[in-house]
PDB file of N, CA and C in Angstrom:
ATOM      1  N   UNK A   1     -70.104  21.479 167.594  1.00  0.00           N
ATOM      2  CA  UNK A   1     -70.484  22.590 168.447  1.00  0.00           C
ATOM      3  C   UNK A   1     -69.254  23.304 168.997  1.00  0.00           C
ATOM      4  N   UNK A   2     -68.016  22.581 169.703  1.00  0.00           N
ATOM      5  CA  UNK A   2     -67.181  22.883 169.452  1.00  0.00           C
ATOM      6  C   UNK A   2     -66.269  24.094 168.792  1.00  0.00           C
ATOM      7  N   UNK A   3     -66.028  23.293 167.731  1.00  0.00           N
ATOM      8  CA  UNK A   3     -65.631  24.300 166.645  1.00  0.00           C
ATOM      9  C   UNK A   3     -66.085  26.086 166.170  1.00  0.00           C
ATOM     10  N   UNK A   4     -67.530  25.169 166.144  1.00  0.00           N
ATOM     11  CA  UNK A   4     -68.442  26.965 165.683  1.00  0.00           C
ATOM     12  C   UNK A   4     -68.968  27.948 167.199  1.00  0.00           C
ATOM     13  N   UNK A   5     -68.114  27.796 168.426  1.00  0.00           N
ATOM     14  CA  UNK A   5     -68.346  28.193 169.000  1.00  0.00           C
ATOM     15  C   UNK A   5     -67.084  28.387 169.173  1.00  0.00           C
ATOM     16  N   UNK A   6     -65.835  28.156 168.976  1.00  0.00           N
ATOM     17  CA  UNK A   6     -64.580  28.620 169.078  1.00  0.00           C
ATOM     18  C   UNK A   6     -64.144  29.717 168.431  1.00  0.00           C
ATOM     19  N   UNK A   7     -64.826  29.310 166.628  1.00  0.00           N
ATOM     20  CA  UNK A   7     -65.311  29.911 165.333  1.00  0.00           C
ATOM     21  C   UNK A   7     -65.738  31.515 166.158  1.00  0.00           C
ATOM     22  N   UNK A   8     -66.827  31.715 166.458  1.00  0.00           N
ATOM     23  CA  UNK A   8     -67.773  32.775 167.074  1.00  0.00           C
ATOM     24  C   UNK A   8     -66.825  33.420 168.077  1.00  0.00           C
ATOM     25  N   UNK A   9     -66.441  32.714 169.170  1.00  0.00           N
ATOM     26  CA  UNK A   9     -65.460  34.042 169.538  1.00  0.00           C
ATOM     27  C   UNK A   9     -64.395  34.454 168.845  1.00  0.00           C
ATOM     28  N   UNK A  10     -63.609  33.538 167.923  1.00  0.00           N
ATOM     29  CA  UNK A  10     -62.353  34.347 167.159  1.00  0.00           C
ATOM     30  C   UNK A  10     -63.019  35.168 166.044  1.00  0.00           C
ATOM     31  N   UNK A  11     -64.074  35.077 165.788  1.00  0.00           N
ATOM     32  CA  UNK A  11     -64.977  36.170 164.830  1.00  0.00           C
ATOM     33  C   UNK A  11     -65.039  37.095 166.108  1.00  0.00           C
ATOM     34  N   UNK A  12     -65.562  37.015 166.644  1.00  0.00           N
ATOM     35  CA  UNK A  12     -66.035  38.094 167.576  1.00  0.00           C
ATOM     36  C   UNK A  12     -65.304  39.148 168.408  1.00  0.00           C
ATOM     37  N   UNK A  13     -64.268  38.375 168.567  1.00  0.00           N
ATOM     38  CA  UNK A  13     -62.955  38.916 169.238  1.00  0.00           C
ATOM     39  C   UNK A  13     -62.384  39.929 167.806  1.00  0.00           C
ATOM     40  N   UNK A  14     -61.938  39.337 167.100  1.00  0.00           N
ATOM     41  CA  UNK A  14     -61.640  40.213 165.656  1.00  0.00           C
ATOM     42  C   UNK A  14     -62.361  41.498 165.187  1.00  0.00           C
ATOM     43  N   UNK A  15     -64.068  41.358 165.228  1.00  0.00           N
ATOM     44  CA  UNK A  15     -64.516  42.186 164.791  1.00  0.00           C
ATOM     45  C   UNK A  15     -64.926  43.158 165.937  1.00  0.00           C
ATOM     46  N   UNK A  16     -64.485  42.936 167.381  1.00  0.00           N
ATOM     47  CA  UNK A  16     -64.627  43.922 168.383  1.00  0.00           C
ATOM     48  C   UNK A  16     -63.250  44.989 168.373  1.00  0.00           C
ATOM     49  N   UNK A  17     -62.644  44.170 168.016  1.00  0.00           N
ATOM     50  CA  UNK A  17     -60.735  45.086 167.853  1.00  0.00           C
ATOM     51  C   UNK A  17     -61.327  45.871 166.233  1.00  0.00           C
ATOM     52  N   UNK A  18     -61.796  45.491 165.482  1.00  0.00           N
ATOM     53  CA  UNK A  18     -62.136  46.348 164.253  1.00  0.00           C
ATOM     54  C   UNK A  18     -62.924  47.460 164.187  1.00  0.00           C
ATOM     55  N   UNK A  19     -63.981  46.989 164.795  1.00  0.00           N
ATOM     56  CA  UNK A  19     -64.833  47.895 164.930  1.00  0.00           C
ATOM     57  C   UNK A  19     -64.258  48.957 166.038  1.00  0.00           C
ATOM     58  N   UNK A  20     -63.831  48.652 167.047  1.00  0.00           N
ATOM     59  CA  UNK A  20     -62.712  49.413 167.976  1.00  0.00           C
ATOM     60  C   UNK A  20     -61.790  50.480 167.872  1.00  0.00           C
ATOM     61  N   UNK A  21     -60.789  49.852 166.649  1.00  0.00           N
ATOM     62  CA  UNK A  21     -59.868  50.488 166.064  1.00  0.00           C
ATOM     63  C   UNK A  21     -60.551  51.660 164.938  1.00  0.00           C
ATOM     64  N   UNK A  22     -62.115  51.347 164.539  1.00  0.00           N
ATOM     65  CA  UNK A  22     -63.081  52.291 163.358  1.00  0.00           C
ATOM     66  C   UNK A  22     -62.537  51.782 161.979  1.00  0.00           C
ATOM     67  N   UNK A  23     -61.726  50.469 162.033  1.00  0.00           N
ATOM     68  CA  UNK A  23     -60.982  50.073 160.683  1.00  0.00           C
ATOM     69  C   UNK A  23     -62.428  49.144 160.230  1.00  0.00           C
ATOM     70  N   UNK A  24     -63.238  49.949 159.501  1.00  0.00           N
ATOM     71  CA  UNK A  24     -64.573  49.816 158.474  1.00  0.00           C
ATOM     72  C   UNK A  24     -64.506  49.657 157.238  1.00  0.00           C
ATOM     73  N   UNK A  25     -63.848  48.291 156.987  1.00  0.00           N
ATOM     74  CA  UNK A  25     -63.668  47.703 155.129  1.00  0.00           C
ATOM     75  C   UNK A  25     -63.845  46.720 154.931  1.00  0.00           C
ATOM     76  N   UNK A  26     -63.582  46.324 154.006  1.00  0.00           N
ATOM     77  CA  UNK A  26     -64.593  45.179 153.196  1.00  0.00           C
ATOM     78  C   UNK A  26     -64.061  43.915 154.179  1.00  0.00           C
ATOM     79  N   UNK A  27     -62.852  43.579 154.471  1.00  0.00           N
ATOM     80  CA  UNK A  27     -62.857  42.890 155.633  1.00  0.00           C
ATOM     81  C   UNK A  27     -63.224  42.486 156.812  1.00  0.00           C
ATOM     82  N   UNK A  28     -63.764  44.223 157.705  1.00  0.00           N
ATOM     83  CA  UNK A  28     -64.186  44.186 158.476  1.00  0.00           C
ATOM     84  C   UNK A  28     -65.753  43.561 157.835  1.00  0.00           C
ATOM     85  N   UNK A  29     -66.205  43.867 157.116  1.00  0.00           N
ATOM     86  CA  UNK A  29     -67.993  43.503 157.440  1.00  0.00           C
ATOM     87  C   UNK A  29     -67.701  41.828 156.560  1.00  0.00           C
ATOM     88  N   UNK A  30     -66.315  41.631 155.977  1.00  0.00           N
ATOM     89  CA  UNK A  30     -66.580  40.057 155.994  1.00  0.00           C
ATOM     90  C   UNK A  30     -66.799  39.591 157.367  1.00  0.00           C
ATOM     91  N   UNK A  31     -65.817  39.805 158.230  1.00  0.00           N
ATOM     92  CA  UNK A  31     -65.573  38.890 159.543  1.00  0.00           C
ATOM     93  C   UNK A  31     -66.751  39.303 159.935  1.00  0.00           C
ATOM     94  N   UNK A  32     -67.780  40.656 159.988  1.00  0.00           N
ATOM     95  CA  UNK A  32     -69.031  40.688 160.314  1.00  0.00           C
ATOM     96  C   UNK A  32     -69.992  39.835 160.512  1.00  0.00           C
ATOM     97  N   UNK A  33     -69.853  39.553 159.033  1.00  0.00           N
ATOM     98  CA  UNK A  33     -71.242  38.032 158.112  1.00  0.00           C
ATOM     99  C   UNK A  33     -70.712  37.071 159.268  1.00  0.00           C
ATOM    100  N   UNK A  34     -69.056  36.542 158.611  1.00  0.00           N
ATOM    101  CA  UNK A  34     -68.426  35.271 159.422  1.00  0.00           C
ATOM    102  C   UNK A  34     -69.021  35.031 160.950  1.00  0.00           C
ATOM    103  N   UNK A  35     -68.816  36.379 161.880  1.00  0.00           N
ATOM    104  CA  UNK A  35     -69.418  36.296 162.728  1.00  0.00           C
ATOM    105  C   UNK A  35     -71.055  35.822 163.057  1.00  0.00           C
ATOM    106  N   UNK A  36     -71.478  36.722 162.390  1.00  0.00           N
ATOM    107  CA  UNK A  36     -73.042  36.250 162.307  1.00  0.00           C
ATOM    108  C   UNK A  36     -73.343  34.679 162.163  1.00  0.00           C
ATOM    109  N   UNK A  37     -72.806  34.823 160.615  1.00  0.00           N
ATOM    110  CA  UNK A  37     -73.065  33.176 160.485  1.00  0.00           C
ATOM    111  C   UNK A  37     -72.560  31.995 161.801  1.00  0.00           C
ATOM    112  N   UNK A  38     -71.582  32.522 161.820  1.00  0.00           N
ATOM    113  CA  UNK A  38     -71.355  31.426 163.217  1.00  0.00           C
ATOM    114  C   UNK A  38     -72.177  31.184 164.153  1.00  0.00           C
ATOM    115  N   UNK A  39     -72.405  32.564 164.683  1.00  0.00           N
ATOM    116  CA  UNK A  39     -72.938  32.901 165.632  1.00  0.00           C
ATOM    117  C   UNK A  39     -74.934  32.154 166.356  1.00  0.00           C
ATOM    118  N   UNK A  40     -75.450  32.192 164.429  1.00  0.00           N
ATOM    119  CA  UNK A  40     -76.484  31.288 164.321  1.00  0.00           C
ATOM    120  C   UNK A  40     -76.532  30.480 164.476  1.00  0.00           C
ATOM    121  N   UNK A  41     -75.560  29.392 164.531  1.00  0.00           N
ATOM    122  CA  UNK A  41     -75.180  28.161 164.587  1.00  0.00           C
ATOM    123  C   UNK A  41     -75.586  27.472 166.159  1.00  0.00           C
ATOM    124  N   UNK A  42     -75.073  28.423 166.737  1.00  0.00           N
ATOM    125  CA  UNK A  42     -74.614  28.312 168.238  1.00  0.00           C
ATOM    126  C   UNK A  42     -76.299  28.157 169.336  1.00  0.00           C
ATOM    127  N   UNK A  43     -75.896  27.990 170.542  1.00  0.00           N
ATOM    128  CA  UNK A  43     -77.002  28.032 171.369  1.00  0.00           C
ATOM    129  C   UNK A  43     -77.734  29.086 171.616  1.00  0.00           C
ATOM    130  N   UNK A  44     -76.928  30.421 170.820  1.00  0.00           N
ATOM    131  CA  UNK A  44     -77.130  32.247 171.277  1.00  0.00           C
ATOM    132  C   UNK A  44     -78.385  32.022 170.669  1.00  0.00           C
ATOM    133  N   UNK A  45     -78.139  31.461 169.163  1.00  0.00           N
ATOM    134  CA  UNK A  45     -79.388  31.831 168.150  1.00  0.00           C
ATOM    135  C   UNK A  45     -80.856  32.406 168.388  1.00  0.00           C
ATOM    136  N   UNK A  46     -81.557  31.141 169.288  1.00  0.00           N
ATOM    137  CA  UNK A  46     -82.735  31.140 169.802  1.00  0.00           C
ATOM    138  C   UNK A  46     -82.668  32.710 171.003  1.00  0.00           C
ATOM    139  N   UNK A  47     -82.437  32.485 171.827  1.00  0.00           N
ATOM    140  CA  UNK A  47     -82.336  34.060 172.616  1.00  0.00           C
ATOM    141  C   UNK A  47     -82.427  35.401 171.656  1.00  0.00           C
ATOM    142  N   UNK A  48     -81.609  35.167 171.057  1.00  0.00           N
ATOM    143  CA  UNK A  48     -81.031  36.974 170.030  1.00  0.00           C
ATOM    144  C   UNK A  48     -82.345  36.512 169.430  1.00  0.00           C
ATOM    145  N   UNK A  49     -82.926  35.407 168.857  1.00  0.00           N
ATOM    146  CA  UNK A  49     -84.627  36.258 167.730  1.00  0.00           C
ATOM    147  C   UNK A  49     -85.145  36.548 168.461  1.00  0.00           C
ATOM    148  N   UNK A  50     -85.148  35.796 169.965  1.00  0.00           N
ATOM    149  CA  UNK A  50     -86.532  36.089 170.893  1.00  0.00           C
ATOM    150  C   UNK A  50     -86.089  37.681 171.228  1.00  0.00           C
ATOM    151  N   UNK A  51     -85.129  37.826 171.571  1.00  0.00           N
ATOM    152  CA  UNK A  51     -84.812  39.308 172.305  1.00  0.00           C
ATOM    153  C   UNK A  51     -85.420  40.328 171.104  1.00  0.00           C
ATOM    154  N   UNK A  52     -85.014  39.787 169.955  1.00  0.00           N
ATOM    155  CA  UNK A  52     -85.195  40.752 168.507  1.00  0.00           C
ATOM    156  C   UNK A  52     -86.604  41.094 168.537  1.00  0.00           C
ATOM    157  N   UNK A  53     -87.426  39.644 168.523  1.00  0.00           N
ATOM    158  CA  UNK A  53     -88.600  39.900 168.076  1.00  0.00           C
ATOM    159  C   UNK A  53     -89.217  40.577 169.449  1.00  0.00           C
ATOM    160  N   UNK A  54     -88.894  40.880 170.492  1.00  0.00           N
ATOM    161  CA  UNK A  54     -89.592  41.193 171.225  1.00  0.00           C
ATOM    162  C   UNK A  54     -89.136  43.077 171.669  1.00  0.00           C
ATOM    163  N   UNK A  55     -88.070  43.354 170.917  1.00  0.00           N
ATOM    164  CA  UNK A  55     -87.837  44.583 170.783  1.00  0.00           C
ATOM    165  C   UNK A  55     -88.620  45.188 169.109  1.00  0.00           C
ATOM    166  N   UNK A  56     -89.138  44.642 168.548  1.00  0.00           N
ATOM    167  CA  UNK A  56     -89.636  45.043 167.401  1.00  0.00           C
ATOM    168  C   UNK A  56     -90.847  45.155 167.449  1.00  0.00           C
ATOM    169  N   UNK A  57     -91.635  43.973 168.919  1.00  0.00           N
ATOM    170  CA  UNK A  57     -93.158  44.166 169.482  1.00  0.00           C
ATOM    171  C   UNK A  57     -93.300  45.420 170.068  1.00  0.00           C
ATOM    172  N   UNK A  58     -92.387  45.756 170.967  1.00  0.00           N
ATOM    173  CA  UNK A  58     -92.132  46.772 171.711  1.00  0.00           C
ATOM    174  C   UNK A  58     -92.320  48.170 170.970  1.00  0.00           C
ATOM    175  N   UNK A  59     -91.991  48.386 169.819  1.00  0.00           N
ATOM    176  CA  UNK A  59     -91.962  49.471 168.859  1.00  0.00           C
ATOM    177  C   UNK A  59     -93.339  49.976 168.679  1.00  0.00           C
ATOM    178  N   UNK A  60     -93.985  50.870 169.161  1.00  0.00           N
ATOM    179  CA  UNK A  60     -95.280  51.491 168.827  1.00  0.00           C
ATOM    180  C   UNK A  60     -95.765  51.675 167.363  1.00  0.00           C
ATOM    181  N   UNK A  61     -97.065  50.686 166.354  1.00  0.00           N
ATOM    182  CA  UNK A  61     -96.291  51.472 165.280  1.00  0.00           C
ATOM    183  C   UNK A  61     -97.772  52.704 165.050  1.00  0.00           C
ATOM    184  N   UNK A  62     -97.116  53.296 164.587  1.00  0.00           N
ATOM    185  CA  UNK A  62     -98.220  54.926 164.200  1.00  0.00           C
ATOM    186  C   UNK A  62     -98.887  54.790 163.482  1.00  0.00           C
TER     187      UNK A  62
END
């Protein structure tokens, strides 16, 4: 737990200076995934679907 939560901010930290800087290449959307993937790992996981799925309930559909 450790690790992939150390993992997740040095992804995260990286791809906030990237996305920051607008430097948008194949690097940047690796450390993207990297991020992500980590990021699932972690205790966030459960929160971010609930938040997801409950902004996608929220969506009126026509």
């Amino acid at each position: 737990m450790a690790v992939t939560l150390s993992l997740v901010l040095l992804f995260g930290l990286v791809l906030f200076f990237l996305l920051r800087g607008h430097s948008l290449t194949p690097g940047a959307a690796f450390i993207a995934v990297m991020f992500g993937f980590f990021l699932a790992a972690t205790g966030a996981a459960e929160p971010i679907n609930s938040l997801t799925t409950a902004v996608i309930h929220a969506i009126p559909n026509p």
